[in-house]
Coordinates of C-alpha atoms in Angstrom, one line a residue:
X31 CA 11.4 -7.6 18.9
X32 CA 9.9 -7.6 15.3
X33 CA 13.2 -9.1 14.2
X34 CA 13.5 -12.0 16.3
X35 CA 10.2 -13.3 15.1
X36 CA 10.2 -12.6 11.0
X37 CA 11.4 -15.8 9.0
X38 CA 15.0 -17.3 9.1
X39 CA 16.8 -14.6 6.7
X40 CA 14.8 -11.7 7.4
X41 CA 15.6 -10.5 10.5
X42 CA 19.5 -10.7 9.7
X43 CA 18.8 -8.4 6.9
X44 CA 21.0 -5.6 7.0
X45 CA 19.5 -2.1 6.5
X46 CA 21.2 -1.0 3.4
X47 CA 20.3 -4.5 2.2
X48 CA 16.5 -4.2 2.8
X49 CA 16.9 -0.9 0.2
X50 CA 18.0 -2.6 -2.7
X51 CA 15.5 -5.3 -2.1
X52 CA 13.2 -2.8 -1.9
X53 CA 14.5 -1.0 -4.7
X54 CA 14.7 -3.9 -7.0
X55 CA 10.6 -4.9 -5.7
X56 CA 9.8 -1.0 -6.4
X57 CA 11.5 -0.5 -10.0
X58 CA 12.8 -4.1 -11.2
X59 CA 15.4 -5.5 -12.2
X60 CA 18.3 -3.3 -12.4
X61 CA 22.4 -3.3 -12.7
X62 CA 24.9 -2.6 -9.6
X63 CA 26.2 0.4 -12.0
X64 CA 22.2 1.6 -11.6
X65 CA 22.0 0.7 -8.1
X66 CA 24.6 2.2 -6.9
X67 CA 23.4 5.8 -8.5
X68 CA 20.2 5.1 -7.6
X69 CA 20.7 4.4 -3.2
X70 CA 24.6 6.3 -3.2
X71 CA 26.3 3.2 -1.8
X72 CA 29.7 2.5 -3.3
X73 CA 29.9 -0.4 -5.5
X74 CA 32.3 -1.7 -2.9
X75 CA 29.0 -1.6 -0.4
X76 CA 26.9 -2.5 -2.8
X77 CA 28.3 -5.9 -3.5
X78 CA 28.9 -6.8 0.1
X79 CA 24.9 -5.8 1.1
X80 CA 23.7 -7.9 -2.0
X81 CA 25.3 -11.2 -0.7
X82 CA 23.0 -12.1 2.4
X83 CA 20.0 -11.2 0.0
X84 CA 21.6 -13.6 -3.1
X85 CA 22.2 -16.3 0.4
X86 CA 18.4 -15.7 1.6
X87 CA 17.2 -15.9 -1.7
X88 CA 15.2 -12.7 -2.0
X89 CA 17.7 -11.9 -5.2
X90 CA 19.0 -13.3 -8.0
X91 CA 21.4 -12.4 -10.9
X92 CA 19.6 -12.3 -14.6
X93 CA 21.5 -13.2 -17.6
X94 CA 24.9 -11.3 -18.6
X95 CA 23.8 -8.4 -20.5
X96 CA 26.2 -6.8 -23.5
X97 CA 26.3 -3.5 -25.3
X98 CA 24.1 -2.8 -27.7
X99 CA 26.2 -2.4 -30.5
X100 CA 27.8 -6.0 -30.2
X101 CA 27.4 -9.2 -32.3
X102 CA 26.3 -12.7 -31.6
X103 CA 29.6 -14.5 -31.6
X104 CA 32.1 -14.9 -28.6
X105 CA 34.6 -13.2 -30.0
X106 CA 32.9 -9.8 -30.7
X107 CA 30.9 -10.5 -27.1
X108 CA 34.5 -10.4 -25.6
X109 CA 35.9 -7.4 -27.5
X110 CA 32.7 -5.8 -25.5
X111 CA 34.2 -6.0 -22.3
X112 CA 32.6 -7.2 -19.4
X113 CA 29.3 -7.9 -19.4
X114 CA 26.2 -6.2 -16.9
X115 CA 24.8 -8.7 -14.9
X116 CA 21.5 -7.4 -13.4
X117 CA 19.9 -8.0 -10.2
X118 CA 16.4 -9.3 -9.8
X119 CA 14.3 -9.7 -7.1
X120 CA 12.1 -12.8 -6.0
X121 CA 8.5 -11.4 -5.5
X122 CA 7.4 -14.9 -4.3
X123 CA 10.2 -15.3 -2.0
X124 CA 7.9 -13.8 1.0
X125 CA 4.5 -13.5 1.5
X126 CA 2.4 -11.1 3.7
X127 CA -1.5 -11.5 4.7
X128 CA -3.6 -7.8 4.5
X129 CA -6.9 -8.1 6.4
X130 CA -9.7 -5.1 5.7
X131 CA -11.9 -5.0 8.7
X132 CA -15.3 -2.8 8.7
X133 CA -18.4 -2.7 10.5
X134 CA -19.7 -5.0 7.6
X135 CA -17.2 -7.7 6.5
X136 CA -13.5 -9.0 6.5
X137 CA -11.5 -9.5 4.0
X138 CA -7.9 -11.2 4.2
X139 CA -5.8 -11.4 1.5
X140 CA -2.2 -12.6 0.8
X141 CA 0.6 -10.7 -2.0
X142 CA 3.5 -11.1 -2.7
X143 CA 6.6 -8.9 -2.0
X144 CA 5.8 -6.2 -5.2
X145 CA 1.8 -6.1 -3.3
X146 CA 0.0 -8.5 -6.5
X147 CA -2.8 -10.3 -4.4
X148 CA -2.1 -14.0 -5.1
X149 CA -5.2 -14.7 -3.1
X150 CA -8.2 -13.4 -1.0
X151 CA -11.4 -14.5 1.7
X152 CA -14.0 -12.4 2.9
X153 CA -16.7 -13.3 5.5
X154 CA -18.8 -11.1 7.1
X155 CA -18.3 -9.9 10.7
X156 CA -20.8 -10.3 14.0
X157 CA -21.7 -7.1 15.9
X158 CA -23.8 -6.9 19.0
X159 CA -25.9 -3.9 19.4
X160 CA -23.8 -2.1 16.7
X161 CA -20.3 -3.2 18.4
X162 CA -18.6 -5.7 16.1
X163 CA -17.3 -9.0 18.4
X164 CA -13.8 -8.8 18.5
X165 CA -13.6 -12.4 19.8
X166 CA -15.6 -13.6 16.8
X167 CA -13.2 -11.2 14.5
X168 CA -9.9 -12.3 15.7
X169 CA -11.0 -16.0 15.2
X170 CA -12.3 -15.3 11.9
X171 CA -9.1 -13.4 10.6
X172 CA -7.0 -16.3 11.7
X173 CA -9.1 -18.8 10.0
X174 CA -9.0 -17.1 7.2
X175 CA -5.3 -16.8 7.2
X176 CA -5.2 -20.6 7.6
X177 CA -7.2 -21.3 5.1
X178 CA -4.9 -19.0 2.8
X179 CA -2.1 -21.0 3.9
X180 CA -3.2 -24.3 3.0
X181 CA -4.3 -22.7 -0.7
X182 CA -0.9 -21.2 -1.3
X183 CA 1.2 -24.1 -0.5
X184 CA 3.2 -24.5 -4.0
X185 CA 3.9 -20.8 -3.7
X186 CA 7.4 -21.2 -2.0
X187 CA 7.7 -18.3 0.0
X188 CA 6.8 -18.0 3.6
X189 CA 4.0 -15.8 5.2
X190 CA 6.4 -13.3 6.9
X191 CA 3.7 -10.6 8.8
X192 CA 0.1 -9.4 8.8
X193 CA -1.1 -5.8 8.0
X194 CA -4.7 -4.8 9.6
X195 CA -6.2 -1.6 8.4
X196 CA -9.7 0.1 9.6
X197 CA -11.2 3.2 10.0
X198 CA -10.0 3.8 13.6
X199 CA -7.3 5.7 14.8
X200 CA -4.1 3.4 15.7
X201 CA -1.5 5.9 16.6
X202 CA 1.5 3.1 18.2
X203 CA 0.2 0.0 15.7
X204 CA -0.4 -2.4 17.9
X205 CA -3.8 -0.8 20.0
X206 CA -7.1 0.3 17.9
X207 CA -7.1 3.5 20.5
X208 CA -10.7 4.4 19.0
X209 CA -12.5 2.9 15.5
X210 CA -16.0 4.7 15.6
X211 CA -17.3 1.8 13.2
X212 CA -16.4 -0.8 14.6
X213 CA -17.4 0.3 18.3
X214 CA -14.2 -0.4 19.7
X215 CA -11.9 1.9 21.9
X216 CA -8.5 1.1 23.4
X217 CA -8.3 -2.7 21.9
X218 CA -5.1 -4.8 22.1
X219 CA -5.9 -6.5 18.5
X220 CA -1.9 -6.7 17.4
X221 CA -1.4 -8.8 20.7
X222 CA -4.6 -11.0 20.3
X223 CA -4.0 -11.8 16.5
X224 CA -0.5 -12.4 17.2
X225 CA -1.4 -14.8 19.7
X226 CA -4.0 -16.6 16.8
X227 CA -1.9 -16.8 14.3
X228 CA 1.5 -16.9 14.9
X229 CA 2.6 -14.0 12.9
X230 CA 3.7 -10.3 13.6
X231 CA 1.0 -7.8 13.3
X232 CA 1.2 -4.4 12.3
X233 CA -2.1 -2.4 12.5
X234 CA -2.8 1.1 10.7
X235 CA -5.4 3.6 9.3
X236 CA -6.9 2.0 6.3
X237 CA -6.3 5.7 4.6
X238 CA -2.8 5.5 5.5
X239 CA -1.9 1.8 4.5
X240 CA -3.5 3.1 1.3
X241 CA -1.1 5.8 0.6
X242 CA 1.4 4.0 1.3
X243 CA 0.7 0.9 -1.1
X244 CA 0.1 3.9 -3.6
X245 CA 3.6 5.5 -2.3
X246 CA 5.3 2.3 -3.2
X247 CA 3.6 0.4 -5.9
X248 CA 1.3 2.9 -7.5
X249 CA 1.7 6.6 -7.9
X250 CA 4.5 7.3 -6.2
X251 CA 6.7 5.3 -8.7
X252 CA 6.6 8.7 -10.7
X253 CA 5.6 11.2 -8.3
X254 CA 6.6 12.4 -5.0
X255 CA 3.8 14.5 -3.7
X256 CA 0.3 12.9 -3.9
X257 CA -3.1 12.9 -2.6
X258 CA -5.2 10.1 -2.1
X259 CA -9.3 10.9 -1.8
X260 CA -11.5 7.9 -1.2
X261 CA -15.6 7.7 -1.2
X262 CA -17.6 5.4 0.2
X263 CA -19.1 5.5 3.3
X264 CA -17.8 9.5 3.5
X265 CA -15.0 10.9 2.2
X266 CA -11.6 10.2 3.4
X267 CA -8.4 12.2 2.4
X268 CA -4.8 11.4 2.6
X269 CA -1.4 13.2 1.8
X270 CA 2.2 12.0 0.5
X271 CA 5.0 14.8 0.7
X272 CA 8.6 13.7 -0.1
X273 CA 7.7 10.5 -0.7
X274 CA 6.5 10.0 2.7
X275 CA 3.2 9.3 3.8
X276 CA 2.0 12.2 6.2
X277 CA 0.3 11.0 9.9
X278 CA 0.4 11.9 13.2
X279 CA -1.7 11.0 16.4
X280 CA -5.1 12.8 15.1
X281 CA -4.5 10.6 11.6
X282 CA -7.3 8.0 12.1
X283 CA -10.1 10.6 13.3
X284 CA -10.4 11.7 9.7
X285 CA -9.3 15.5 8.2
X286 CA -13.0 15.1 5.9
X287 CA -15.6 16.7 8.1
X288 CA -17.8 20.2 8.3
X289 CA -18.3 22.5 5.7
X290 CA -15.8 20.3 3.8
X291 CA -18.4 17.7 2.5
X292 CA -20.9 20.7 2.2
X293 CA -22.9 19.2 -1.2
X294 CA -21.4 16.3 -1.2
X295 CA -24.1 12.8 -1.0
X296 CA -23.2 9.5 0.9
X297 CA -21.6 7.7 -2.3
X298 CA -22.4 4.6 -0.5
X299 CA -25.8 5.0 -0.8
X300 CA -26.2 5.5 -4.9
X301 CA -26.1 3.5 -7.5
X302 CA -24.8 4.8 -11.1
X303 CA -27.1 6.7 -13.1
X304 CA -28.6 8.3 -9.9
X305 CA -30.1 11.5 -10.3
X306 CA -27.4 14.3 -8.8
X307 CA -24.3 12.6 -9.7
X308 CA -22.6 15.0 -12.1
X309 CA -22.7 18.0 -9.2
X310 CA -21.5 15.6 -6.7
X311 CA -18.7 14.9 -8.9
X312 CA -18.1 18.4 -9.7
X313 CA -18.6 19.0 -5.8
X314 CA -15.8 16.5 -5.3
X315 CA -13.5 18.4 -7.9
X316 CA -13.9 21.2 -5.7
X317 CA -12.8 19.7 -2.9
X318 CA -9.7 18.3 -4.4
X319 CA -9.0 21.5 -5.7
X320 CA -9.2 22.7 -2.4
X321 CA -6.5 20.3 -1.2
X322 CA -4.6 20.7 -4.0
X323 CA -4.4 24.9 -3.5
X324 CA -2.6 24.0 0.2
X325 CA -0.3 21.0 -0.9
X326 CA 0.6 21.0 -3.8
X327 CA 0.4 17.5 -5.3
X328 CA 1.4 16.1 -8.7
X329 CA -1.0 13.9 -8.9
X330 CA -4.7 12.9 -7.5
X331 CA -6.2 9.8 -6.3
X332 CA -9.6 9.1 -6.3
X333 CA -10.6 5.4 -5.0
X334 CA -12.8 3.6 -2.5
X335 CA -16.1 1.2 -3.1
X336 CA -17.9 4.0 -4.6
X337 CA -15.1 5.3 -7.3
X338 CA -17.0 3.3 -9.6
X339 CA -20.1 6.2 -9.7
X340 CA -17.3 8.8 -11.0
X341 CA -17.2 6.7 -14.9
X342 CA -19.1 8.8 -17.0
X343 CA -18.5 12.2 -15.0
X344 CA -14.9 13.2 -15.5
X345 CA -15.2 16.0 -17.0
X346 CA -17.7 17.3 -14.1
X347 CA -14.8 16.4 -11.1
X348 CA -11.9 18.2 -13.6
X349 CA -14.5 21.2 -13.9
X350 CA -14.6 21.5 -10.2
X351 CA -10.7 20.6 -9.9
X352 CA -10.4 23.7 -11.7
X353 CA -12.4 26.1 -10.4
X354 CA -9.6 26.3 -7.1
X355 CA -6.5 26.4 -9.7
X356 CA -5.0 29.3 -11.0
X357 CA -5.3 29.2 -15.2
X358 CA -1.9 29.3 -15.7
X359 CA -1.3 26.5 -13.2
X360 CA -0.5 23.3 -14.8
X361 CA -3.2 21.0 -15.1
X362 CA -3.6 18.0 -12.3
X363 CA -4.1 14.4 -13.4
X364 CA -6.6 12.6 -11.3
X365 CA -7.3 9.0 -11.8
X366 CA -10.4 7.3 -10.6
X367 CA -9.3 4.1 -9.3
X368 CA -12.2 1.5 -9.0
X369 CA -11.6 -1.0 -5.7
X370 CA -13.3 -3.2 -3.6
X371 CA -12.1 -4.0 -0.2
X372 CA -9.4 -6.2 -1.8
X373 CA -7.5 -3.0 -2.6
X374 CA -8.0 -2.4 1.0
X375 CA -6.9 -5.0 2.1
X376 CA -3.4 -4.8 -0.4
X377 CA -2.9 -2.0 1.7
X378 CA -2.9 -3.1 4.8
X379 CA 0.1 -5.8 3.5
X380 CA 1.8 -3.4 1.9
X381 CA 2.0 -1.6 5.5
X382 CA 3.3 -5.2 6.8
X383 CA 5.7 -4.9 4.0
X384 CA 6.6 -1.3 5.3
X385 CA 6.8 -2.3 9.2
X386 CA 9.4 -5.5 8.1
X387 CA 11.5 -2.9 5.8
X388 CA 11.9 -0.5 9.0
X389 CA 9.8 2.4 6.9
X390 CA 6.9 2.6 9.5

């Protein structure tokens, strides 16, 4: 069981104690008075599910806060009453190792518990007749992780699981059941990295670990229904609804095919200023207004190795955004998020993150 082989402390962790960690990693430091309202535990429930996190160290108390209005002397600080005393989390107090994996290179990188990359390695991977060598990749990940390791030594916390995203379809996380860029069908990689390195691995859809880094760390902090469209070598799509990220067992094939991409270039192959980049940009807005007409989002994403080509023609992708909304629809923000496989990577630990918390 996942919970028999996390780090001393985390395994014990009650369940309403992993949502105030993760409440206080989410939205920082906050109050039991805000906690309470904010997860609809009783302050009687509250205070007994904070103790094994103050014990394990993923918590501490901040300095007393008083009311606003107060002075600076003790006696006015008592006529106050009793002071807030907020809770804050430990980001450093567990680590977790995110490994990107493509047809072309590896990268491995290592956050914190709020997802900030402390650290990161990439090598490129061996393939044979256009089939990447797992063997080669499973010793390469683990080297990497080592070396990691050994360069994050004064960082106190301890590496606690290992996220693996690709473009592959992983429907139970531990088997890539099919990953059309890699060459690989029905491979037990949780089980061999496991075996390399010691850790628990948790593999996923590098669209999905994604959303959900956005989900928790990025645009879901304001918004509950998103959509995440990344271009690169094609165009991949993903969807938050209720603050959950949607998937199912046809996830990893990819939703972006056909008529969809109709107009749209290979962004992988152009460099900025190429001629045609404005109508693929305005082709793009059309296809997230298209998405946008069946889902509803609040918000769009627009990320990947090849966001970068977008700078200089926003107006063109809101032009096409617009052209599928109705005119008295409210306008929807897009950001243009530019990433390298490091963002990737983030992902796949946030999905680590997600597996330890029980959310995956």
């Amino acid at each position: 069981m996942l919970a028999d082989s996390l780090p001393k402390g985390w395994g014990r962790l009650p369940d309403s104690s992993r949502r105030i960690l993760l409440q206080l990693l989410r939205f920082g430091p906050a109050s039991r008075t805000q906690l309470t309202a904010a997860l609809g535990l009783s302050p009687a429930s509250l205070s007994r599910m904070v103790v094994p996190l103050l014990r394990a160290g993923l918590v501490v108390e901040g300095r007393p806060q008083y009311g606003r209005s107060g002075g600076s002397s003790d006696g006015e600080r008592e006529a106050q009453g009793r002071p807030s005393i907020p809770l804050k989390a430990v980001p450093a107090a567990g680590l977790l190792v995110g490994v990107a994996l493509t047809h072309a290179e590896v990268t491995v990188v290592v956050t914190d518990l709020t997802a900030r990359v402390l650290a990161s390695r990439t090598r490129p991977v061996e393939t044979r007749s256009g089939v990447v060598d797992l063997d080669r990749a499973v010793a390469d990940i683990a080297a990497l992780v080592a070396e990691l390791r050994t360069e994050l030594t004064e960082v106190p916390g301890e590496l606690i699981a290992v996220g693996v995203s690709m473009g592959g379809n992983v429907p139970d996380g531990r088997t890539v059941q099919r990953a059309p860029f890699l060459g690989w069908e029905d491979v037990p990689l949780a089980d061999l990295l496991e075996h390399a390195t010691g850790l628990p691995v948790r593999l996923e859809n590098d669209l999905a670990a994604l959303a959900r880094a956005e989900l928790w760390f990025g645009l879901g902090l304001a918004s509950d229904r998103f959509i995440v469209v990344t271009i690169g070598i094609g165009v991949g799509y993903s969807l938050v609804v209720d603050r959950r990220v949607v998937v199912d067992a046809d996830s990893g094939h990819g939703s972006m095919v056909g008529p969809l991409l109709d107009g749209l270039p290979q962004f992988s192959e152009l460099e900025p200023g190429a001629p045609g980049l404005e109508e693929a940009a305005h082709r793009l807005g059309c296809l997230i207004g298209q998405a946008s007409a069946f889902t509803f989002p609040q918000r769009a994403l627009v990320a990947g190795e090849s966001a970068h080509l977008l700078r200089g023609h926003e107006d063109a992708l809101a032009r096409g955004v617009a052209e599928y909304r109705h005119p008295l629809a409210c306008e929807l923000p897009v950001e243009i998020h530019e990433t390298g496989f490091d963002f990737w990577a983030r992902g796949a630990a946030v999905e680590a993150l997600s597996w330890v918390f029980g959310e995956s």
